[in-house]
Amino acid sequence: MFLDDFHTLTDGRIRISAQQASQFAKRIAGDYNPIHNPDARRFCVPGDLLFALVLARFGLSQRMSFRFLSMVGDGTPLCFSEQDDGRIRVCDENGKCYLEVERSGEATRDESVVEAFTRSYVAFSGKNFPHYLKPLMEEKGVMFNPRRPLVIYDSMGFCLERLDAPAPGLEFVDSSLEVTGKRGDALLEFRILAGGEAIGTGSKKLVVSGLCDYDAEAMDEVVAEFYRLKAAHEAEA
């Protein structure tokens, strides 16, 4: 299973170390958000890794929605369970919920189909910055604090017409950014393809905190750092 390197299962609980989380972000998602670095002051496990683990455990349904309620820290023991109301929840041992999932329609547990969809979505999702967010922020004249960039995964959802696509692809469709004070809600919309045919749609919502006036020079430095980290990781691989 391709997720084995990125979590540990002990006594029915899943633990994700900071190192495992960081490796998933870089190797699978192409995500170099500093919040996923093991030494980050506000480190958190990538939401896409929790998403991937849910699909691996419960399968892929035609309609699914994911709400990220809190950030998972280094090594937090997690329970992935389907509860009486039919929702899947990821909680810690104190009952704190980090992720809530609703699903409906037909489902598949075919490992090859689930993995293909997971990899396709995560590769798309990891391109938040700079690919999608930078143009949005520039258009609105705002940006995150370049010294403490904070972009939080709020939610995502999708609807599939069928579940048998062996090699689905995701295609960016549209984006928007709603600014309220120092907070911005970014919505990324996508379509899901199979053999060039659209078989589904979806969207992802991000929250950008600590907004300030857009500074092209400062943004260029942030983007340059992103590509420096990317090159350094690829050189080590």
Short mmCIF file of C-alpha atoms in Angstrom, two decimals:
data_model
loop_
_atom_site.label_atom_id
_atom_site.label_comp_id
_atom_site.label_asym_id
_atom_site.label_seq_id
_atom_site.Cartn_x
_atom_site.Cartn_y
_atom_site.Cartn_z
CA MET A 1 0.00 0.00 0.00
CA PHE A 2 1.50 3.32 -1.06
CA LEU A 3 0.51 5.02 2.22
CA ASP A 4 2.46 2.61 4.44
CA ASP A 5 5.48 4.93 4.63
CA PHE A 6 3.36 7.82 5.87
CA HIS A 7 1.66 6.48 8.99
CA THR A 8 2.01 3.88 11.74
CA LEU A 9 -0.79 1.65 13.03
CA THR A 10 -0.49 0.67 16.70
CA ASP A 11 -3.26 -0.82 18.87
CA GLY A 12 -5.90 0.25 16.38
CA ARG A 13 -4.73 3.87 16.37
CA ILE A 14 -3.06 5.66 13.48
CA ARG A 15 -0.11 7.89 14.26
CA ILE A 16 1.54 10.23 11.79
CA SER A 17 4.94 11.57 12.73
CA ALA A 18 6.07 15.00 11.63
CA GLN A 19 8.66 13.37 9.38
CA GLN A 20 6.10 11.05 7.76
CA ALA A 21 3.72 13.96 7.20
CA SER A 22 6.44 16.11 5.68
CA GLN A 23 7.54 13.34 3.34
CA PHE A 24 3.97 12.79 2.15
CA ALA A 25 3.51 16.51 1.49
CA LYS A 26 6.67 16.70 -0.60
CA ARG A 27 6.84 13.28 -2.27
CA ILE A 28 3.16 12.66 -3.05
CA ALA A 29 1.49 16.08 -3.04
CA GLY A 30 4.34 18.32 -4.18
CA ASP A 31 3.31 20.60 -1.29
CA TYR A 32 6.07 22.73 0.25
CA ASN A 33 3.88 24.70 2.66
CA PRO A 34 6.23 25.40 5.62
CA ILE A 35 3.48 24.40 8.06
CA HIS A 36 4.24 20.77 7.12
CA ASN A 37 7.96 21.01 7.93
CA PRO A 38 8.87 18.85 10.95
CA ASP A 39 10.42 21.82 12.77
CA ALA A 40 7.54 24.24 12.06
CA ARG A 41 6.29 26.05 15.16
CA ARG A 42 2.68 25.44 14.07
CA PHE A 43 3.31 22.08 12.38
CA CYS A 44 0.29 20.16 11.17
CA VAL A 45 -0.33 16.95 9.23
CA PRO A 46 -1.44 17.65 5.63
CA GLY A 47 -5.18 17.38 5.20
CA ASP A 48 -4.54 15.46 1.99
CA LEU A 49 -2.89 12.66 3.98
CA LEU A 50 -5.97 12.34 6.21
CA PHE A 51 -8.10 12.36 3.03
CA ALA A 52 -5.96 9.58 1.52
CA LEU A 53 -6.15 7.45 4.67
CA VAL A 54 -9.96 7.78 4.77
CA LEU A 55 -10.26 6.54 1.18
CA ALA A 56 -7.82 3.69 1.84
CA ARG A 57 -9.81 2.58 4.88
CA PHE A 58 -13.42 3.16 3.75
CA GLY A 59 -13.24 3.19 -0.04
CA LEU A 60 -14.28 5.72 -2.67
CA SER A 61 -17.92 6.82 -2.89
CA GLN A 62 -19.63 8.68 -5.70
CA ARG A 63 -20.34 11.68 -3.51
CA MET A 64 -18.07 12.66 -0.66
CA SER A 65 -17.50 15.82 1.38
CA PHE A 66 -14.67 16.43 3.84
CA ARG A 67 -14.65 19.09 6.59
CA PHE A 68 -11.34 19.74 8.32
CA LEU A 69 -12.17 20.87 11.83
CA SER A 70 -8.76 21.13 13.48
CA MET A 71 -5.06 20.62 12.79
CA VAL A 72 -3.41 17.29 13.65
CA GLY A 73 -0.06 17.52 15.42
CA ASP A 74 2.99 15.28 15.47
CA GLY A 75 2.24 11.68 16.49
CA THR A 76 -1.34 12.27 17.66
CA PRO A 77 -3.12 8.88 18.05
CA LEU A 78 -6.12 8.92 15.73
CA CYS A 79 -9.20 6.74 15.42
CA PHE A 80 -10.87 6.52 11.99
CA SER A 81 -14.46 5.34 12.49
CA GLU A 82 -17.88 5.33 10.86
CA GLN A 83 -20.37 6.45 13.50
CA ASP A 84 -24.06 5.91 14.10
CA ASP A 85 -25.10 8.90 12.00
CA GLY A 86 -23.29 7.41 8.99
CA ARG A 87 -20.51 9.99 9.02
CA ILE A 88 -16.85 9.07 9.15
CA ARG A 89 -14.89 10.92 11.81
CA VAL A 90 -11.21 11.14 12.61
CA CYS A 91 -10.82 11.78 16.32
CA ASP A 92 -8.13 11.59 18.98
CA GLU A 93 -8.33 9.64 22.24
CA ASN A 94 -10.04 12.56 23.97
CA GLY A 95 -12.82 12.66 21.39
CA LYS A 96 -11.58 15.78 19.62
CA CYS A 97 -12.68 15.59 15.97
CA TYR A 98 -10.23 16.66 13.26
CA LEU A 99 -12.05 15.55 10.13
CA GLU A 100 -15.67 14.78 9.34
CA VAL A 101 -16.73 12.99 6.16
CA GLU A 102 -20.14 12.51 4.56
CA ARG A 103 -20.66 10.10 1.67
CA SER A 104 -23.46 8.73 -0.47
CA GLY A 105 -24.07 6.80 -3.67
CA GLU A 106 -22.27 3.70 -4.83
CA ALA A 107 -18.84 2.87 -3.44
CA THR A 108 -15.78 0.87 -4.44
CA ARG A 109 -12.94 -0.62 -2.44
CA ASP A 110 -10.95 -1.64 -5.51
CA GLU A 111 -7.44 -0.73 -4.34
CA SER A 112 -6.15 0.22 -7.77
CA VAL A 113 -9.12 2.55 -8.42
CA VAL A 114 -8.93 4.12 -4.96
CA GLU A 115 -5.17 4.67 -5.20
CA ALA A 116 -5.41 6.15 -8.71
CA PHE A 117 -8.10 8.62 -7.63
CA THR A 118 -6.21 9.48 -4.43
CA ARG A 119 -2.95 10.18 -6.26
CA SER A 120 -4.73 12.26 -8.90
CA TYR A 121 -6.56 14.41 -6.36
CA VAL A 122 -3.57 14.88 -4.07
CA ALA A 123 -1.34 15.91 -6.97
CA PHE A 124 -3.94 18.54 -7.93
CA SER A 125 -4.52 19.64 -4.36
CA GLY A 126 -0.82 20.08 -3.64
CA LYS A 127 -0.65 22.85 -6.25
CA ASN A 128 -2.45 25.37 -4.02
CA PHE A 129 0.57 27.63 -3.98
CA PRO A 130 1.86 29.22 -6.05
CA HIS A 131 -0.12 27.83 -8.97
CA TYR A 132 -3.65 28.86 -7.92
CA LEU A 133 -3.37 31.13 -4.89
CA LYS A 134 -0.77 33.58 -6.15
CA PRO A 135 -2.85 34.83 -9.13
CA LEU A 136 -5.94 35.06 -6.90
CA MET A 137 -4.18 37.13 -4.24
CA GLU A 138 -2.53 39.34 -6.84
CA GLU A 139 -5.90 40.02 -8.46
CA LYS A 140 -7.44 41.00 -5.10
CA GLY A 141 -4.41 43.05 -4.01
CA VAL A 142 -3.82 41.01 -0.84
CA MET A 143 -1.39 38.35 0.35
CA PHE A 144 -0.53 36.36 3.45
CA ASN A 145 2.17 37.55 5.82
CA PRO A 146 5.36 36.52 3.96
CA ARG A 147 7.12 35.84 7.28
CA ARG A 148 4.32 33.63 8.59
CA PRO A 149 2.31 32.35 5.62
CA LEU A 150 -0.76 30.53 6.87
CA VAL A 151 -3.04 28.67 4.46
CA ILE A 152 -5.49 26.25 6.07
CA TYR A 153 -7.45 23.46 4.37
CA ASP A 154 -11.12 24.07 5.23
CA SER A 155 -13.12 21.57 3.18
CA MET A 156 -13.49 19.74 -0.12
CA GLY A 157 -16.08 17.70 -1.93
CA PHE A 158 -16.72 15.90 -5.20
CA CYS A 159 -19.36 14.05 -7.18
CA LEU A 160 -18.55 11.20 -9.57
CA GLU A 161 -20.82 9.78 -12.25
CA ARG A 162 -18.95 6.46 -12.17
CA LEU A 163 -16.25 4.72 -10.14
CA ASP A 164 -14.49 2.49 -12.66
CA ALA A 165 -11.95 4.99 -14.07
CA PRO A 166 -8.51 3.31 -13.93
CA ALA A 167 -6.54 6.54 -14.43
CA PRO A 168 -8.63 9.61 -13.59
CA GLY A 169 -7.25 13.10 -14.02
CA LEU A 170 -8.21 16.38 -12.38
CA GLU A 171 -8.45 19.60 -14.35
CA PHE A 172 -8.61 23.09 -12.83
CA VAL A 173 -11.80 24.93 -13.84
CA ASP A 174 -12.15 28.15 -11.88
CA SER A 175 -11.20 29.94 -8.66
CA SER A 176 -12.40 32.78 -6.48
CA LEU A 177 -11.22 34.62 -3.37
CA GLU A 178 -13.59 36.33 -0.95
CA VAL A 179 -11.78 38.76 1.36
CA THR A 180 -13.18 39.74 4.77
CA GLY A 181 -10.76 41.86 6.74
CA LYS A 182 -7.57 39.89 7.28
CA ARG A 183 -9.14 36.60 6.19
CA GLY A 184 -9.63 35.24 2.72
CA ASP A 185 -11.76 32.27 1.64
CA ALA A 186 -10.40 30.74 -1.56
CA LEU A 187 -12.50 28.32 -3.61
CA LEU A 188 -10.85 26.11 -6.22
CA GLU A 189 -13.15 24.26 -8.63
CA PHE A 190 -12.15 21.26 -10.72
CA ARG A 191 -13.51 18.59 -13.02
CA ILE A 192 -12.61 14.92 -12.96
CA LEU A 193 -11.72 13.29 -16.28
CA ALA A 194 -11.34 9.76 -17.60
CA GLY A 195 -10.11 9.22 -21.14
CA GLY A 196 -10.75 12.87 -21.91
CA GLU A 197 -14.38 12.59 -20.78
CA ALA A 198 -15.73 14.50 -17.78
CA ILE A 199 -16.98 12.05 -15.16
CA GLY A 200 -17.30 14.37 -12.17
CA THR A 201 -16.84 17.74 -10.52
CA GLY A 202 -15.53 19.01 -7.22
CA SER A 203 -14.26 21.96 -5.24
CA LYS A 204 -11.81 22.75 -2.46
CA LYS A 205 -11.97 25.61 0.05
CA LEU A 206 -8.92 27.15 1.70
CA VAL A 207 -8.65 29.83 4.37
CA VAL A 208 -5.82 32.35 4.04
CA SER A 209 -5.12 34.17 7.32
CA GLY A 210 -3.25 37.32 8.24
CA LEU A 211 -3.89 39.11 4.97
CA CYS A 212 -1.98 42.27 4.16
CA ASP A 213 -1.50 44.45 1.07
CA TYR A 214 -0.01 42.65 -1.91
CA ASP A 215 3.75 43.20 -2.24
CA ALA A 216 5.10 41.87 -5.54
CA GLU A 217 8.72 41.80 -4.33
CA ALA A 218 7.85 39.96 -1.12
CA MET A 219 5.67 37.49 -3.06
CA ASP A 220 8.48 36.85 -5.53
CA GLU A 221 10.72 35.92 -2.60
CA VAL A 222 8.11 33.50 -1.22
CA VAL A 223 7.70 31.87 -4.64
CA ALA A 224 11.47 31.64 -5.06
CA GLU A 225 11.72 29.91 -1.68
CA PHE A 226 9.02 27.45 -2.75
CA TYR A 227 11.00 26.45 -5.83
CA ARG A 228 14.24 26.34 -3.85
CA LEU A 229 12.70 23.84 -1.43
CA LYS A 230 11.26 21.86 -4.33
CA ALA A 231 14.65 21.66 -6.07
CA ALA A 232 16.41 20.70 -2.84
CA HIS A 233 13.93 17.89 -2.20
CA GLU A 234 14.18 16.58 -5.75
CA ALA A 235 17.98 16.62 -5.52
CA GLU A 236 17.80 14.42 -2.41
CA ALA A 237 15.29 11.98 -3.90
#
